[in-house]
mmCIF file of C-alpha atoms in Angstrom:
data_model
loop_
_atom_site.group_PDB
_atom_site.id
_atom_site.type_symbol
_atom_site.label_atom_id
_atom_site.label_comp_id
_atom_site.label_asym_id
_atom_site.label_seq_id
_atom_site.Cartn_x
_atom_site.Cartn_y
_atom_site.Cartn_z
ATOM 1 C CA MET A 1 -0.527 19.704 1.740
ATOM 2 C CA ASP A 2 -0.294 22.938 -0.205
ATOM 3 C CA GLY A 3 -2.869 23.243 -2.936
ATOM 4 C CA GLY A 4 -0.179 23.637 -5.603
ATOM 5 C CA GLU A 5 1.962 20.700 -4.467
ATOM 6 C CA MET A 6 1.610 17.405 -6.309
ATOM 7 C CA ASN A 7 0.718 14.415 -4.174
ATOM 8 C CA PHE A 8 2.595 11.112 -4.258
ATOM 9 C CA GLY A 9 0.280 9.559 -6.835
ATOM 10 C CA GLU A 10 0.619 12.480 -9.224
ATOM 11 C CA ARG A 11 4.413 12.471 -8.945
ATOM 12 C CA LEU A 12 4.599 8.732 -9.511
ATOM 13 C CA ALA A 13 2.224 8.946 -12.478
ATOM 14 C CA LEU A 14 4.480 11.507 -14.152
ATOM 15 C CA ARG A 15 7.510 9.278 -13.689
ATOM 16 C CA MET A 16 5.576 6.296 -15.085
ATOM 17 C CA ASP A 17 4.629 8.369 -18.129
ATOM 18 C CA ASP A 18 8.283 9.281 -18.617
ATOM 19 C CA LEU A 19 10.043 5.958 -17.928
ATOM 20 C CA GLY A 20 7.363 3.309 -18.279
ATOM 21 C CA PRO A 21 5.088 1.545 -15.781
ATOM 22 C CA VAL A 22 7.478 -0.836 -14.003
ATOM 23 C CA ALA A 23 8.591 -0.899 -10.365
ATOM 24 C CA VAL A 24 11.785 -2.859 -9.806
ATOM 25 C CA GLY A 25 11.419 -5.150 -6.823
ATOM 26 C CA ILE A 26 14.585 -5.328 -4.730
ATOM 27 C CA ASP A 27 14.148 -8.886 -3.427
ATOM 28 C CA PRO A 28 17.508 -10.322 -2.339
ATOM 29 C CA HIS A 29 16.428 -13.887 -1.653
ATOM 30 C CA ALA A 30 18.966 -16.665 -1.298
ATOM 31 C CA GLY A 31 18.761 -17.948 -4.877
ATOM 32 C CA LEU A 32 19.370 -14.547 -6.441
ATOM 33 C CA LEU A 33 22.195 -13.760 -4.042
ATOM 34 C CA ASP A 34 23.876 -17.021 -5.013
ATOM 35 C CA SER A 35 23.468 -16.315 -8.736
ATOM 36 C CA TRP A 36 25.114 -12.929 -8.187
ATOM 37 C CA GLY A 37 28.013 -14.501 -6.291
ATOM 38 C CA LEU A 38 26.979 -12.799 -3.042
ATOM 39 C CA ALA A 39 26.813 -14.324 0.425
ATOM 40 C CA ASP A 40 23.409 -14.773 2.057
ATOM 41 C CA THR A 41 24.292 -12.285 4.778
ATOM 42 C CA ALA A 42 23.386 -8.723 5.711
ATOM 43 C CA ALA A 43 26.435 -7.546 3.764
ATOM 44 C CA GLY A 44 25.256 -9.548 0.760
ATOM 45 C CA VAL A 45 21.738 -8.116 0.720
ATOM 46 C CA ARG A 46 23.143 -4.620 1.163
ATOM 47 C CA GLU A 47 25.472 -5.046 -1.818
ATOM 48 C CA PHE A 48 22.619 -6.526 -3.876
ATOM 49 C CA GLY A 49 20.373 -3.553 -3.189
ATOM 50 C CA LEU A 50 23.015 -0.900 -3.819
ATOM 51 C CA ARG A 51 24.062 -2.476 -7.119
ATOM 52 C CA THR A 52 20.449 -2.635 -8.292
ATOM 53 C CA VAL A 53 19.910 1.048 -7.558
ATOM 54 C CA ASP A 54 23.180 2.037 -9.241
ATOM 55 C CA ALA A 55 22.273 0.124 -12.412
ATOM 56 C CA LEU A 56 18.634 1.156 -12.785
ATOM 57 C CA TRP A 57 18.020 4.497 -11.086
ATOM 58 C CA GLU A 58 17.806 6.370 -14.385
ATOM 59 C CA ARG A 59 15.415 3.809 -15.892
ATOM 60 C CA ALA A 60 13.028 2.626 -13.162
ATOM 61 C CA ALA A 61 9.745 4.348 -12.343
ATOM 62 C CA ALA A 62 10.119 3.141 -8.741
ATOM 63 C CA PHE A 63 12.025 0.752 -6.525
ATOM 64 C CA LYS A 64 10.115 -1.673 -4.312
ATOM 65 C CA PRO A 65 12.386 -3.217 -1.660
ATOM 66 C CA GLN A 66 10.903 -6.266 0.031
ATOM 67 C CA SER A 67 11.579 -5.712 3.718
ATOM 68 C CA ALA A 68 11.368 -9.391 4.664
ATOM 69 C CA PHE A 69 14.521 -10.328 2.757
ATOM 70 C CA PHE A 70 16.433 -7.762 4.803
ATOM 71 C CA GLU A 71 14.687 -8.382 8.137
ATOM 72 C CA ARG A 72 15.609 -12.088 8.081
ATOM 73 C CA HIS A 73 19.189 -10.981 8.798
ATOM 74 C CA ALA A 74 18.037 -9.297 12.029
ATOM 75 C CA ALA A 75 19.475 -5.955 13.120
ATOM 76 C CA ALA A 76 22.290 -6.014 10.567
ATOM 77 C CA GLY A 77 19.759 -6.700 7.807
ATOM 78 C CA VAL A 78 17.587 -3.767 8.859
ATOM 79 C CA ALA A 79 20.699 -1.580 8.852
ATOM 80 C CA ALA A 80 21.372 -2.801 5.307
ATOM 81 C CA LEU A 81 17.826 -1.827 4.332
ATOM 82 C CA GLU A 82 18.399 1.641 5.799
ATOM 83 C CA ASP A 83 21.436 2.023 3.546
ATOM 84 C CA VAL A 84 19.509 0.864 0.471
ATOM 85 C CA MET A 85 16.608 3.225 1.236
ATOM 86 C CA GLU A 86 19.026 6.134 1.629
ATOM 87 C CA HIS A 87 20.682 5.218 -1.672
ATOM 88 C CA CYS A 88 17.261 5.260 -3.358
ATOM 89 C CA ARG A 89 16.541 8.696 -1.871
ATOM 90 C CA GLN A 90 19.876 10.022 -3.092
ATOM 91 C CA SER A 91 19.081 8.685 -6.584
ATOM 92 C CA GLY A 92 15.725 10.502 -6.632
ATOM 93 C CA VAL A 93 13.733 7.358 -7.429
ATOM 94 C CA PRO A 94 10.427 6.884 -5.563
ATOM 95 C CA THR A 95 10.384 3.976 -3.127
ATOM 96 C CA ILE A 96 7.530 1.645 -2.267
ATOM 97 C CA LEU A 97 8.635 -0.293 0.800
ATOM 98 C CA ASP A 98 6.879 -3.652 0.808
ATOM 99 C CA VAL A 99 6.114 -4.254 4.483
ATOM 100 C CA LYS A 100 2.381 -5.174 4.384
ATOM 101 C CA ARG A 101 1.737 -3.813 7.867
ATOM 102 C CA GLY A 102 -1.735 -3.490 9.339
ATOM 103 C CA ASP A 103 -2.850 -2.909 12.932
ATOM 104 C CA ILE A 104 -4.866 -0.528 15.080
ATOM 105 C CA GLY A 105 -4.301 2.566 17.163
ATOM 106 C CA SER A 106 -0.898 3.237 18.650
ATOM 107 C CA THR A 107 0.558 0.049 17.137
ATOM 108 C CA MET A 108 -0.219 1.231 13.627
ATOM 109 C CA ASP A 109 1.168 4.630 14.609
ATOM 110 C CA GLY A 110 4.383 2.843 15.513
ATOM 111 C CA TYR A 111 4.597 1.262 12.077
ATOM 112 C CA ALA A 112 4.015 4.687 10.549
ATOM 113 C CA ASP A 113 6.850 6.059 12.714
ATOM 114 C CA ALA A 114 9.104 3.318 11.374
ATOM 115 C CA TYR A 115 8.332 3.525 7.666
ATOM 116 C CA LEU A 116 7.057 7.036 6.985
ATOM 117 C CA SER A 117 9.841 8.796 8.890
ATOM 118 C CA GLY A 118 13.407 8.161 10.009
ATOM 119 C CA PRO A 119 16.085 6.084 8.268
ATOM 120 C CA LEU A 120 13.581 3.607 6.780
ATOM 121 C CA ARG A 121 11.408 6.422 5.389
ATOM 122 C CA ALA A 122 9.714 5.456 2.125
ATOM 123 C CA ASP A 123 7.651 7.391 -0.376
ATOM 124 C CA ALA A 124 4.934 4.771 0.046
ATOM 125 C CA ILE A 125 4.393 1.527 1.916
ATOM 126 C CA THR A 126 2.184 -1.496 1.368
ATOM 127 C CA VAL A 127 -0.465 -2.026 4.046
ATOM 128 C CA SER A 128 -3.057 -4.668 4.913
ATOM 129 C CA PRO A 129 -6.696 -3.588 5.457
ATOM 130 C CA TYR A 130 -7.929 -6.756 7.131
ATOM 131 C CA LEU A 131 -8.510 -5.122 10.504
ATOM 132 C CA GLY A 132 -10.924 -2.918 8.554
ATOM 133 C CA PRO A 133 -9.970 -0.134 6.125
ATOM 134 C CA GLY A 134 -10.806 2.409 8.821
ATOM 135 C CA SER A 135 -7.866 1.132 10.873
ATOM 136 C CA LEU A 136 -5.584 2.648 8.224
ATOM 137 C CA GLU A 137 -7.189 6.078 7.969
ATOM 138 C CA ALA A 138 -4.865 7.808 10.442
ATOM 139 C CA THR A 139 -1.839 6.385 8.616
ATOM 140 C CA ALA A 140 -3.325 7.503 5.304
ATOM 141 C CA ARG A 141 -3.757 11.053 6.596
ATOM 142 C CA ARG A 142 -0.209 11.061 7.920
ATOM 143 C CA ALA A 143 1.189 9.788 4.619
ATOM 144 C CA ALA A 144 -0.714 12.369 2.585
ATOM 145 C CA ALA A 145 0.387 15.206 4.886
ATOM 146 C CA GLY A 146 4.011 14.210 4.289
ATOM 147 C CA GLY A 147 3.619 13.935 0.516
ATOM 148 C CA GLN A 148 3.703 10.146 0.759
ATOM 149 C CA GLY A 149 1.312 7.344 -0.126
ATOM 150 C CA LEU A 150 0.005 3.890 0.668
ATOM 151 C CA PHE A 151 -0.701 0.822 -1.441
ATOM 152 C CA VAL A 152 -3.538 -1.150 0.132
ATOM 153 C CA LEU A 153 -3.915 -4.891 -0.484
ATOM 154 C CA ALA A 154 -7.130 -5.581 -2.401
ATOM 155 C CA LEU A 155 -7.046 -8.475 -4.908
ATOM 156 C CA THR A 156 -3.642 -10.064 -4.443
ATOM 157 C CA SER A 157 -1.722 -12.293 -6.837
ATOM 158 C CA ASN A 158 -1.605 -15.375 -4.579
ATOM 159 C CA PRO A 159 -4.409 -17.927 -5.143
ATOM 160 C CA GLU A 160 -5.108 -18.193 -1.392
ATOM 161 C CA GLY A 161 -6.217 -14.562 -1.317
ATOM 162 C CA ALA A 162 -9.539 -15.367 -2.964
ATOM 163 C CA GLN A 163 -10.704 -17.300 0.111
ATOM 164 C CA LEU A 164 -11.039 -14.005 1.996
ATOM 165 C CA GLN A 165 -10.985 -11.268 -0.622
ATOM 166 C CA HIS A 166 -13.866 -12.717 -2.692
ATOM 167 C CA VAL A 167 -16.191 -13.272 0.288
ATOM 168 C CA GLY A 168 -19.566 -11.610 -0.286
ATOM 169 C CA GLY A 169 -19.522 -12.220 -4.021
ATOM 170 C CA GLU A 170 -20.786 -10.031 -6.811
ATOM 171 C CA GLY A 171 -21.302 -6.437 -5.749
ATOM 172 C CA ALA A 172 -20.577 -7.036 -2.059
ATOM 173 C CA SER A 173 -17.114 -8.581 -1.786
ATOM 174 C CA VAL A 174 -14.453 -7.836 0.809
ATOM 175 C CA ALA A 175 -12.127 -6.674 -1.968
ATOM 176 C CA GLY A 176 -14.826 -4.411 -3.342
ATOM 177 C CA GLU A 177 -15.279 -2.754 0.045
ATOM 178 C CA VAL A 178 -11.519 -2.150 0.322
ATOM 179 C CA ILE A 179 -11.450 -0.595 -3.148
ATOM 180 C CA ARG A 180 -14.476 1.584 -2.344
ATOM 181 C CA SER A 181 -12.862 2.879 0.856
ATOM 182 C CA VAL A 182 -9.534 3.746 -0.744
ATOM 183 C CA SER A 183 -11.344 5.395 -3.662
ATOM 184 C CA GLU A 184 -13.161 7.640 -1.190
ATOM 185 C CA TRP A 185 -9.886 8.631 0.483
ATOM 186 C CA ASN A 186 -8.451 9.683 -2.879
ATOM 187 C CA GLN A 187 -11.566 11.553 -3.931
ATOM 188 C CA ALA A 188 -11.593 13.485 -0.664
ATOM 189 C CA LEU A 189 -7.945 14.534 -0.958
ATOM 190 C CA ALA A 190 -7.508 14.907 -4.713
ATOM 191 C CA PRO A 191 -10.874 15.204 -6.455
ATOM 192 C CA GLY A 192 -10.525 14.637 -10.165
ATOM 193 C CA GLU A 193 -6.802 13.849 -9.866
ATOM 194 C CA VAL A 194 -4.585 10.816 -9.310
ATOM 195 C CA GLY A 195 -4.767 10.279 -5.553
ATOM 196 C CA PRO A 196 -1.886 9.392 -3.214
ATOM 197 C CA PHE A 197 -3.324 6.003 -2.255
ATOM 198 C CA GLY A 198 -3.014 2.989 -4.513
ATOM 199 C CA LEU A 199 -4.267 -0.575 -4.512
ATOM 200 C CA VAL A 200 -2.389 -3.857 -4.791
ATOM 201 C CA VAL A 201 -4.172 -5.937 -7.422
ATOM 202 C CA GLY A 202 -2.364 -8.910 -8.925
ATOM 203 C CA ALA A 203 -1.786 -9.209 -12.649
ATOM 204 C CA THR A 204 -2.617 -12.910 -12.217
ATOM 205 C CA ILE A 205 -6.244 -12.519 -11.050
ATOM 206 C CA GLY A 206 -7.751 -13.162 -14.477
ATOM 207 C CA GLY A 207 -11.449 -12.311 -14.589
ATOM 208 C CA ALA A 208 -11.919 -12.101 -10.806
ATOM 209 C CA ALA A 209 -12.719 -8.377 -10.763
ATOM 210 C CA ARG A 210 -15.423 -8.764 -13.409
ATOM 211 C CA GLU A 211 -16.900 -11.763 -11.591
ATOM 212 C CA LEU A 212 -17.118 -9.654 -8.422
ATOM 213 C CA ALA A 213 -18.690 -6.730 -10.356
ATOM 214 C CA ILE A 214 -15.680 -4.508 -9.609
ATOM 215 C CA ASP A 215 -14.873 -1.935 -12.285
ATOM 216 C CA LEU A 216 -11.122 -1.415 -11.936
ATOM 217 C CA GLY A 217 -11.291 1.467 -14.395
ATOM 218 C CA ASP A 218 -13.178 3.606 -11.871
ATOM 219 C CA PHE A 219 -10.353 3.805 -9.321
ATOM 220 C CA PRO A 220 -8.861 7.328 -8.956
ATOM 221 C CA GLY A 221 -5.339 6.176 -8.227
ATOM 222 C CA ILE A 222 -2.558 3.798 -9.247
ATOM 223 C CA TYR A 223 -2.650 0.014 -9.121
ATOM 224 C CA LEU A 224 0.480 -1.819 -8.020
ATOM 225 C CA ALA A 225 0.380 -5.109 -9.929
ATOM 226 C CA PRO A 226 2.599 -7.957 -8.726
ATOM 227 C CA GLY A 227 2.784 -11.186 -10.665
ATOM 228 C CA VAL A 228 4.509 -9.993 -13.847
ATOM 229 C CA GLY A 229 7.397 -12.056 -15.142
ATOM 230 C CA ALA A 230 8.536 -14.959 -12.979
ATOM 231 C CA GLN A 231 5.069 -15.373 -11.406
ATOM 232 C CA GLY A 232 3.622 -15.979 -14.835
ATOM 233 C CA ALA A 233 1.707 -12.847 -15.848
ATOM 234 C CA SER A 234 2.473 -11.204 -19.171
ATOM 235 C CA GLY A 235 1.787 -7.778 -20.580
ATOM 236 C CA SER A 236 -1.362 -9.116 -22.214
ATOM 237 C CA ASP A 237 -2.548 -10.315 -18.799
ATOM 238 C CA VAL A 238 -1.994 -6.810 -17.404
ATOM 239 C CA ARG A 239 -4.074 -5.318 -20.188
ATOM 240 C CA GLU A 240 -6.781 -7.970 -19.782
ATOM 241 C CA VAL A 241 -7.104 -7.394 -16.028
ATOM 242 C CA PHE A 242 -6.782 -3.600 -15.917
ATOM 243 C CA GLY A 243 -7.821 -2.303 -19.321
ATOM 244 C CA ASN A 244 -6.950 1.393 -19.518
ATOM 245 C CA ALA A 245 -6.460 1.903 -15.769
ATOM 246 C CA ARG A 246 -3.189 3.343 -14.492
ATOM 247 C CA VAL A 247 -1.010 0.360 -13.530
ATOM 248 C CA LEU A 248 2.502 0.066 -12.126
ATOM 249 C CA ALA A 249 3.685 -3.479 -12.788
ATOM 250 C CA SER A 250 5.998 -4.885 -10.126
ATOM 251 C CA ALA A 251 8.739 -7.252 -11.296
ATOM 252 C CA SER A 252 11.736 -8.671 -9.492
ATOM 253 C CA ARG A 253 13.215 -11.979 -10.623
ATOM 254 C CA SER A 254 12.592 -11.304 -14.325
ATOM 255 C CA ILE A 255 14.792 -8.201 -13.979
ATOM 256 C CA LEU A 256 17.238 -9.124 -11.227
ATOM 257 C CA GLY A 257 17.894 -12.535 -12.737
ATOM 258 C CA GLY A 258 19.882 -10.686 -15.413
ATOM 259 C CA GLY A 259 22.425 -9.508 -12.844
ATOM 260 C CA PRO A 260 24.886 -8.894 -11.438
ATOM 261 C CA SER A 261 26.153 -6.963 -14.445
ATOM 262 C CA GLU A 262 24.714 -3.507 -15.017
ATOM 263 C CA GLU A 263 23.975 -4.374 -18.638
ATOM 264 C CA GLY A 264 22.175 -7.576 -17.663
ATOM 265 C CA LEU A 265 19.944 -5.696 -15.237
ATOM 266 C CA ARG A 266 19.150 -3.023 -17.782
ATOM 267 C CA GLN A 267 18.272 -5.637 -20.389
ATOM 268 C CA GLY A 268 15.990 -7.366 -17.880
ATOM 269 C CA LEU A 269 14.153 -4.121 -17.194
ATOM 270 C CA ALA A 270 13.916 -3.353 -20.918
ATOM 271 C CA ARG A 271 12.343 -6.758 -21.608
ATOM 272 C CA THR A 272 9.809 -6.225 -18.842
ATOM 273 C CA LEU A 273 8.945 -2.759 -20.133
ATOM 274 C CA ASP A 274 8.472 -4.195 -23.632
ATOM 275 C CA SER A 275 6.148 -6.843 -22.203
ATOM 276 C CA VAL A 276 3.880 -4.393 -20.388
ATOM 277 C CA GLY A 277 3.953 -1.831 -23.158
ATOM 278 C CA GLY A 278 6.163 0.756 -21.462
#
């Protein structure tokens, strides 16, 4: 990257400062499709995604399509996701494609080919570090070189995550090692700045970070925080978990449940922004 060019994290941080810290999850599951009067088909998920982008592109800090809800419709669903990703690019809104991929060697290179280039190209993708954070380093370098980013799973919003992520306990947990590794990547690429690599830490984790002796305020990047809204976390929970750290709250049903009207979607986003203090 050129020394004067902002990295993904810096660009996203500026947009968060301007529009508020909420990523709109594009999650066309069957219940939402039905409430919008759309068929649970590839055509339905495509229409759902395009309408969401059209309604919120001027107001959302980022869009976070959930790949699984498109993939379940096989090749036609992936084609629908390509169209939604292109629509996001045309709107100028950063995309975080939620794919949670994680593998080694040439297989991970293949995932990078799929999601960091070509018709599914995203500004950032979610990745899993549980083959070891080092297994993601080549993908991280590739993302940074293209002005893109990664969000690495660390302390997730689902209660089952603690069974693995908390192993090792205070000062030596699995989650702590993930956070340390990603912090080092950011410090190496963007010392003193917001780095291009973020962490997925749930807004529903309560005091888990403190119990594991993890200082979330030390991380030189952006947290992606699922769990806000329909999953039960409020703006006060976000502030309790993260303090003054830079957090992008991810919300889907609490926003998309206001659809299919443009005004309903915008009101849903406004309520979520009010909740998290945006």
